[in-house]
Amino acid sequence: MTRTTTTRDTILAGRVRLSQPAEGYRVSNDAVFLAASVGASGADTVLDVGCGAGAASLCLAARLADVRVTGLDLDPERAALANENAVANGWSDRLAFAEGDVGSGPPESLAGAFGHVMSNPPYLPRERADLRDSEADPSEIETVPLGEWVAFMAACAAPGGRIQLVHRADRIDEILAAIRPVAGDIRLFPLWPRDGVPAKRVLVAARKGSRGPSEVRAGLAVHAADGSYTEAARAILEDARGIDL
C-alpha cells in the first residue's frame, strides 16, 4: 500500500518539528492552544485521544520537560507518523502513540490511568458536514458521537483527573451535556478570532468526579485588527506559554 505523502513543518516557532499528511486534515493552532491549556506537572501522565500526527502531544512535551504522553488515533498511519515525530524531536522516551478506536471503549490498560486526558475531537457530525466525497475524513467528521467521545476520555482519567478539549464554540451545549454526568469544576476559555467577534473555538477543562461550579474564563483574542497575532496569542503559539485553566 502506498504511504500518504507528507510535508515537514514546524510549530511553536520551530521548537517542534512535525511531519504531517500533505492533504486532508492539517494541524491548526487549535492543537497548540489545547496543549497550552494542560496544566500537567512533573512526571504526570497524559492521554491524547485522537492524536493524529501528534501535534498537541509534541507541543506539550516542548513546554513540559518531564511529562509522559500516550496517544491514540483511529488511523494507524497517523499514529505511526506521530511516533516518527516523537523520534525526530528526541522525545520518544516519553511519548508513545498507537492505533485505538474510541468507539470500542477504553481498553482495560487505559481505564482510570491518566492524570490528564486531552483531545481535539472531530468537529462535525456527518449530517452537519458539507461532504463532496463519499468518504469523510474521520479526523474532521465524527465516526463516534461527541457524547461517547467525552465518555471515553472520562473513563481513561483517574479519579480527580482533568479532562480537557478544544472544540467549536457552537457545540458548547453538547459538550457540557456530555461532561456534567462525569465531571465538574468546568472551565470554559473562549478563543475569539479578534476583539468584538464571537468565539469560534472554546477550550474546556473539567475534573472527573467533581461537582464544583462552572466558570467562564476571560479567554483571549487570537488576532489584532491588522490580522497579526495578539501579544497573548503569540506568547502561546510561538513562546510555548501555558494557559491557566
CSV table of C-alpha atoms in Angstrom, one decimal:
chain,number,residue,atom,x,y,z
A,1,MET,CA,0.0,0.0,0.0
A,2,THR,CA,1.3,3.5,-0.9
A,3,ARG,CA,2.0,5.7,2.0
A,4,THR,CA,0.4,9.1,2.2
A,5,THR,CA,2.5,12.0,1.0
A,6,THR,CA,3.7,14.1,3.9
A,7,THR,CA,5.2,17.5,4.4
A,8,ARG,CA,7.8,18.6,7.0
A,9,ASP,CA,6.7,21.6,9.0
A,10,THR,CA,7.4,23.3,12.3
A,11,ILE,CA,5.2,24.7,15.1
A,12,LEU,CA,5.9,26.7,18.2
A,13,ALA,CA,8.3,28.9,16.3
A,14,GLY,CA,10.5,26.0,15.3
A,15,ARG,CA,10.6,24.3,18.7
A,16,VAL,CA,8.6,21.3,17.3
A,17,ARG,CA,9.3,19.5,14.0
A,18,LEU,CA,6.2,17.9,12.5
A,19,SER,CA,5.7,15.6,9.6
A,20,GLN,CA,2.0,15.5,8.6
A,21,PRO,CA,-0.2,14.4,5.6
A,22,ALA,CA,0.1,16.8,2.7
A,23,GLU,CA,-3.7,16.5,2.0
A,24,GLY,CA,-6.7,16.2,4.2
A,25,TYR,CA,-6.7,17.3,7.8
A,26,ARG,CA,-3.7,19.6,8.6
A,27,VAL,CA,-2.6,20.7,12.1
A,28,SER,CA,-4.0,24.1,13.1
A,29,ASN,CA,-3.5,26.4,16.1
A,30,ASP,CA,-6.2,24.5,17.9
A,31,ALA,CA,-3.8,21.8,18.8
A,32,VAL,CA,-1.3,24.3,20.2
A,33,PHE,CA,-3.9,26.0,22.3
A,34,LEU,CA,-5.1,22.7,23.6
A,35,ALA,CA,-1.6,21.7,24.7
A,36,ALA,CA,-1.1,25.0,26.3
A,37,SER,CA,-4.2,24.5,28.5
A,38,VAL,CA,-3.0,21.3,30.0
A,39,GLY,CA,-1.6,22.1,33.5
A,40,ALA,CA,0.4,18.9,34.0
A,41,SER,CA,3.5,18.9,36.2
A,42,GLY,CA,6.4,16.8,37.0
A,43,ALA,CA,6.1,13.3,35.5
A,44,ASP,CA,2.3,13.5,35.1
A,45,THR,CA,0.7,11.1,32.6
A,46,VAL,CA,-1.4,12.4,29.8
A,47,LEU,CA,-3.6,10.7,27.2
A,48,ASP,CA,-4.1,12.4,23.8
A,49,VAL,CA,-7.3,11.0,22.3
A,50,GLY,CA,-7.4,11.3,18.5
A,51,CYS,CA,-3.8,12.3,18.5
A,52,GLY,CA,-3.3,12.5,14.7
A,53,ALA,CA,0.3,13.2,13.8
A,54,GLY,CA,0.9,14.1,17.4
A,55,ALA,CA,0.9,17.9,17.3
A,56,ALA,CA,-0.7,18.5,20.7
A,57,SER,CA,1.4,15.9,22.4
A,58,LEU,CA,4.6,17.3,20.9
A,59,CYS,CA,3.7,20.9,21.9
A,60,LEU,CA,3.0,19.7,25.5
A,61,ALA,CA,6.4,17.9,25.5
A,62,ALA,CA,8.1,21.0,24.3
A,63,ARG,CA,6.7,23.0,27.3
A,64,LEU,CA,6.9,20.4,30.0
A,65,ALA,CA,10.2,18.5,30.1
A,66,ASP,CA,9.1,15.6,32.3
A,67,VAL,CA,5.6,14.9,31.1
A,68,ARG,CA,4.8,11.5,29.6
A,69,VAL,CA,2.1,11.2,26.9
A,70,THR,CA,0.3,8.3,25.4
A,71,GLY,CA,-1.6,9.0,22.1
A,72,LEU,CA,-4.4,7.1,20.4
A,73,ASP,CA,-5.7,7.5,16.8
A,74,LEU,CA,-8.1,5.5,14.7
A,75,ASP,CA,-5.7,5.8,11.7
A,76,PRO,CA,-2.6,3.5,12.2
A,77,GLU,CA,-0.7,5.5,9.6
A,78,ARG,CA,-1.2,8.7,11.5
A,79,ALA,CA,-0.2,7.0,14.8
A,80,ALA,CA,2.9,5.7,13.1
A,81,LEU,CA,3.7,9.2,11.9
A,82,ALA,CA,3.2,10.6,15.4
A,83,ASN,CA,5.8,8.1,16.7
A,84,GLU,CA,8.2,9.2,13.9
A,85,ASN,CA,7.7,12.8,15.0
A,86,ALA,CA,8.5,11.8,18.6
A,87,VAL,CA,11.8,10.3,17.5
A,88,ALA,CA,12.6,13.3,15.2
A,89,ASN,CA,12.2,15.7,18.2
A,90,GLY,CA,14.1,13.5,20.6
A,91,TRP,CA,11.1,12.7,22.8
A,92,SER,CA,10.4,9.0,22.0
A,93,ASP,CA,11.4,8.1,25.6
A,94,ARG,CA,8.3,9.9,26.9
A,95,LEU,CA,5.8,10.0,24.0
A,96,ALA,CA,4.2,6.8,22.6
A,97,PHE,CA,1.4,6.5,20.1
A,98,ALA,CA,-0.8,3.6,19.0
A,99,GLU,CA,-3.9,2.8,16.9
A,100,GLY,CA,-7.0,2.9,19.0
A,101,ASP,CA,-10.8,3.1,18.3
A,102,VAL,CA,-12.8,5.4,20.7
A,103,GLY,CA,-15.9,3.6,19.5
A,104,SER,CA,-14.7,0.3,21.0
A,105,GLY,CA,-14.4,1.8,24.5
A,106,PRO,CA,-11.3,2.2,26.7
A,107,PRO,CA,-9.1,-0.9,27.0
A,108,GLU,CA,-8.5,-2.1,30.5
A,109,SER,CA,-4.9,-0.9,30.4
A,110,LEU,CA,-6.1,2.7,29.9
A,111,ALA,CA,-9.1,2.8,32.2
A,112,GLY,CA,-8.6,5.3,35.0
A,113,ALA,CA,-4.9,5.5,34.2
A,114,PHE,CA,-4.2,9.2,33.4
A,115,GLY,CA,-4.0,12.4,35.4
A,116,HIS,CA,-4.9,14.4,32.3
A,117,VAL,CA,-6.9,13.4,29.2
A,118,MET,CA,-6.8,15.9,26.3
A,119,SER,CA,-8.4,15.8,22.9
A,120,ASN,CA,-9.0,17.8,19.7
A,121,PRO,CA,-12.0,15.8,18.5
A,122,PRO,CA,-13.6,15.8,15.0
A,123,TYR,CA,-15.6,19.0,14.9
A,124,LEU,CA,-18.8,18.0,13.0
A,125,PRO,CA,-21.3,15.1,12.8
A,126,ARG,CA,-21.8,13.8,9.3
A,127,GLU,CA,-25.3,15.4,9.0
A,128,ARG,CA,-23.8,18.9,9.5
A,129,ALA,CA,-20.8,18.5,7.2
A,130,ASP,CA,-20.6,19.7,3.6
A,131,LEU,CA,-19.4,16.4,2.1
A,132,ARG,CA,-18.3,16.3,-1.5
A,133,ASP,CA,-16.8,12.9,-1.3
A,134,SER,CA,-18.4,9.6,-0.4
A,135,GLU,CA,-15.6,9.1,2.3
A,136,ALA,CA,-15.3,11.5,5.1
A,137,ASP,CA,-12.0,12.1,6.9
A,138,PRO,CA,-12.6,10.8,10.5
A,139,SER,CA,-10.1,13.5,11.7
A,140,GLU,CA,-12.8,16.1,10.7
A,141,ILE,CA,-16.1,14.2,10.7
A,142,GLU,CA,-17.4,12.2,13.7
A,143,THR,CA,-17.4,8.5,13.4
A,144,VAL,CA,-18.2,8.4,17.2
A,145,PRO,CA,-20.8,10.8,18.7
A,146,LEU,CA,-19.4,13.6,20.8
A,147,GLY,CA,-21.0,12.3,24.0
A,148,GLU,CA,-19.3,8.9,23.5
A,149,TRP,CA,-16.0,10.6,22.8
A,150,VAL,CA,-16.2,12.6,26.1
A,151,ALA,CA,-17.3,9.4,28.0
A,152,PHE,CA,-14.2,7.6,26.7
A,153,MET,CA,-12.0,10.5,27.9
A,154,ALA,CA,-13.6,10.4,31.3
A,155,ALA,CA,-13.2,6.6,31.6
A,156,CYS,CA,-9.5,6.9,30.9
A,157,ALA,CA,-9.0,9.7,33.5
A,158,ALA,CA,-8.0,8.8,37.1
A,159,PRO,CA,-10.4,9.9,39.9
A,160,GLY,CA,-9.9,13.7,40.2
A,161,GLY,CA,-8.1,13.7,36.9
A,162,ARG,CA,-8.5,16.5,34.3
A,163,ILE,CA,-10.4,16.2,31.1
A,164,GLN,CA,-9.5,18.9,28.5
A,165,LEU,CA,-10.6,19.5,24.9
A,166,VAL,CA,-10.8,22.2,22.2
A,167,HIS,CA,-13.9,22.3,20.1
A,168,ARG,CA,-16.3,24.5,18.2
A,169,ALA,CA,-17.9,27.1,20.3
A,170,ASP,CA,-21.3,26.5,18.7
A,171,ARG,CA,-21.3,22.9,20.2
A,172,ILE,CA,-20.8,24.0,23.8
A,173,ASP,CA,-24.3,22.8,24.8
A,174,GLU,CA,-23.5,19.3,23.6
A,175,ILE,CA,-20.1,19.4,25.3
A,176,LEU,CA,-21.5,20.5,28.7
A,177,ALA,CA,-24.2,17.9,28.5
A,178,ALA,CA,-21.6,15.2,27.9
A,179,ILE,CA,-19.3,16.4,30.7
A,180,ARG,CA,-21.8,17.0,33.5
A,181,PRO,CA,-22.6,13.4,34.3
A,182,VAL,CA,-18.9,12.5,34.8
A,183,ALA,CA,-17.1,15.7,35.8
A,184,GLY,CA,-17.5,19.2,37.3
A,185,ASP,CA,-15.4,22.2,38.1
A,186,ILE,CA,-15.8,23.0,34.4
A,187,ARG,CA,-13.7,25.9,33.0
A,188,LEU,CA,-14.6,27.5,29.7
A,189,PHE,CA,-12.0,29.6,27.9
A,190,PRO,CA,-13.3,31.3,24.6
A,191,LEU,CA,-10.9,31.8,21.7
A,192,TRP,CA,-12.1,34.8,19.7
A,193,PRO,CA,-10.8,35.4,16.2
A,194,ARG,CA,-10.4,39.1,17.2
A,195,ASP,CA,-12.0,41.6,19.6
A,196,GLY,CA,-15.7,42.1,19.0
A,197,VAL,CA,-16.2,38.9,17.1
A,198,PRO,CA,-18.0,35.8,18.5
A,199,ALA,CA,-15.8,32.9,19.6
A,200,LYS,CA,-15.4,30.1,17.1
A,201,ARG,CA,-13.4,27.8,19.4
A,202,VAL,CA,-13.5,27.1,23.1
A,203,LEU,CA,-11.2,25.3,25.4
A,204,VAL,CA,-13.0,23.2,28.0
A,205,ALA,CA,-11.5,21.7,31.2
A,206,ALA,CA,-13.2,19.7,33.9
A,207,ARG,CA,-12.3,17.5,36.8
A,208,LYS,CA,-13.5,13.9,36.9
A,209,GLY,CA,-15.9,13.2,39.8
A,210,SER,CA,-16.0,16.8,40.9
A,211,ARG,CA,-19.3,18.6,41.5
A,212,GLY,CA,-17.7,22.1,41.7
A,213,PRO,CA,-19.4,25.0,39.9
A,214,SER,CA,-18.6,26.0,36.3
A,215,GLU,CA,-16.7,29.2,35.4
A,216,VAL,CA,-16.2,31.1,32.2
A,217,ARG,CA,-12.6,32.5,32.0
A,218,ALA,CA,-11.6,35.7,30.2
A,219,GLY,CA,-10.4,33.9,27.1
A,220,LEU,CA,-8.3,35.6,24.5
A,221,ALA,CA,-8.5,37.3,21.1
A,222,VAL,CA,-6.2,35.4,18.7
A,223,HIS,CA,-5.7,38.2,16.1
A,224,ALA,CA,-5.4,42.0,16.3
A,225,ALA,CA,-7.3,44.3,13.9
A,226,ASP,CA,-4.4,44.2,11.3
A,227,GLY,CA,-4.5,40.3,11.2
A,228,SER,CA,-1.3,39.8,13.2
A,229,TYR,CA,-1.3,37.7,16.4
A,230,THR,CA,-2.1,39.5,19.6
A,231,GLU,CA,0.6,39.5,22.2
A,232,ALA,CA,-1.2,37.0,24.3
A,233,ALA,CA,-1.7,34.6,21.4
A,234,ARG,CA,1.9,35.0,20.3
A,235,ALA,CA,3.1,34.0,23.7
A,236,ILE,CA,1.3,30.7,23.4
A,237,LEU,CA,1.8,30.0,19.7
A,238,GLU,CA,5.4,31.0,19.5
A,239,ASP,CA,6.9,31.2,23.0
A,240,ALA,CA,5.2,28.0,24.4
A,241,ARG,CA,3.5,29.8,27.2
A,242,GLY,CA,0.8,27.9,29.1
A,243,ILE,CA,-2.9,28.8,29.7
A,244,ASP,CA,-4.2,28.8,33.2
A,245,LEU,CA,-7.3,26.7,33.3
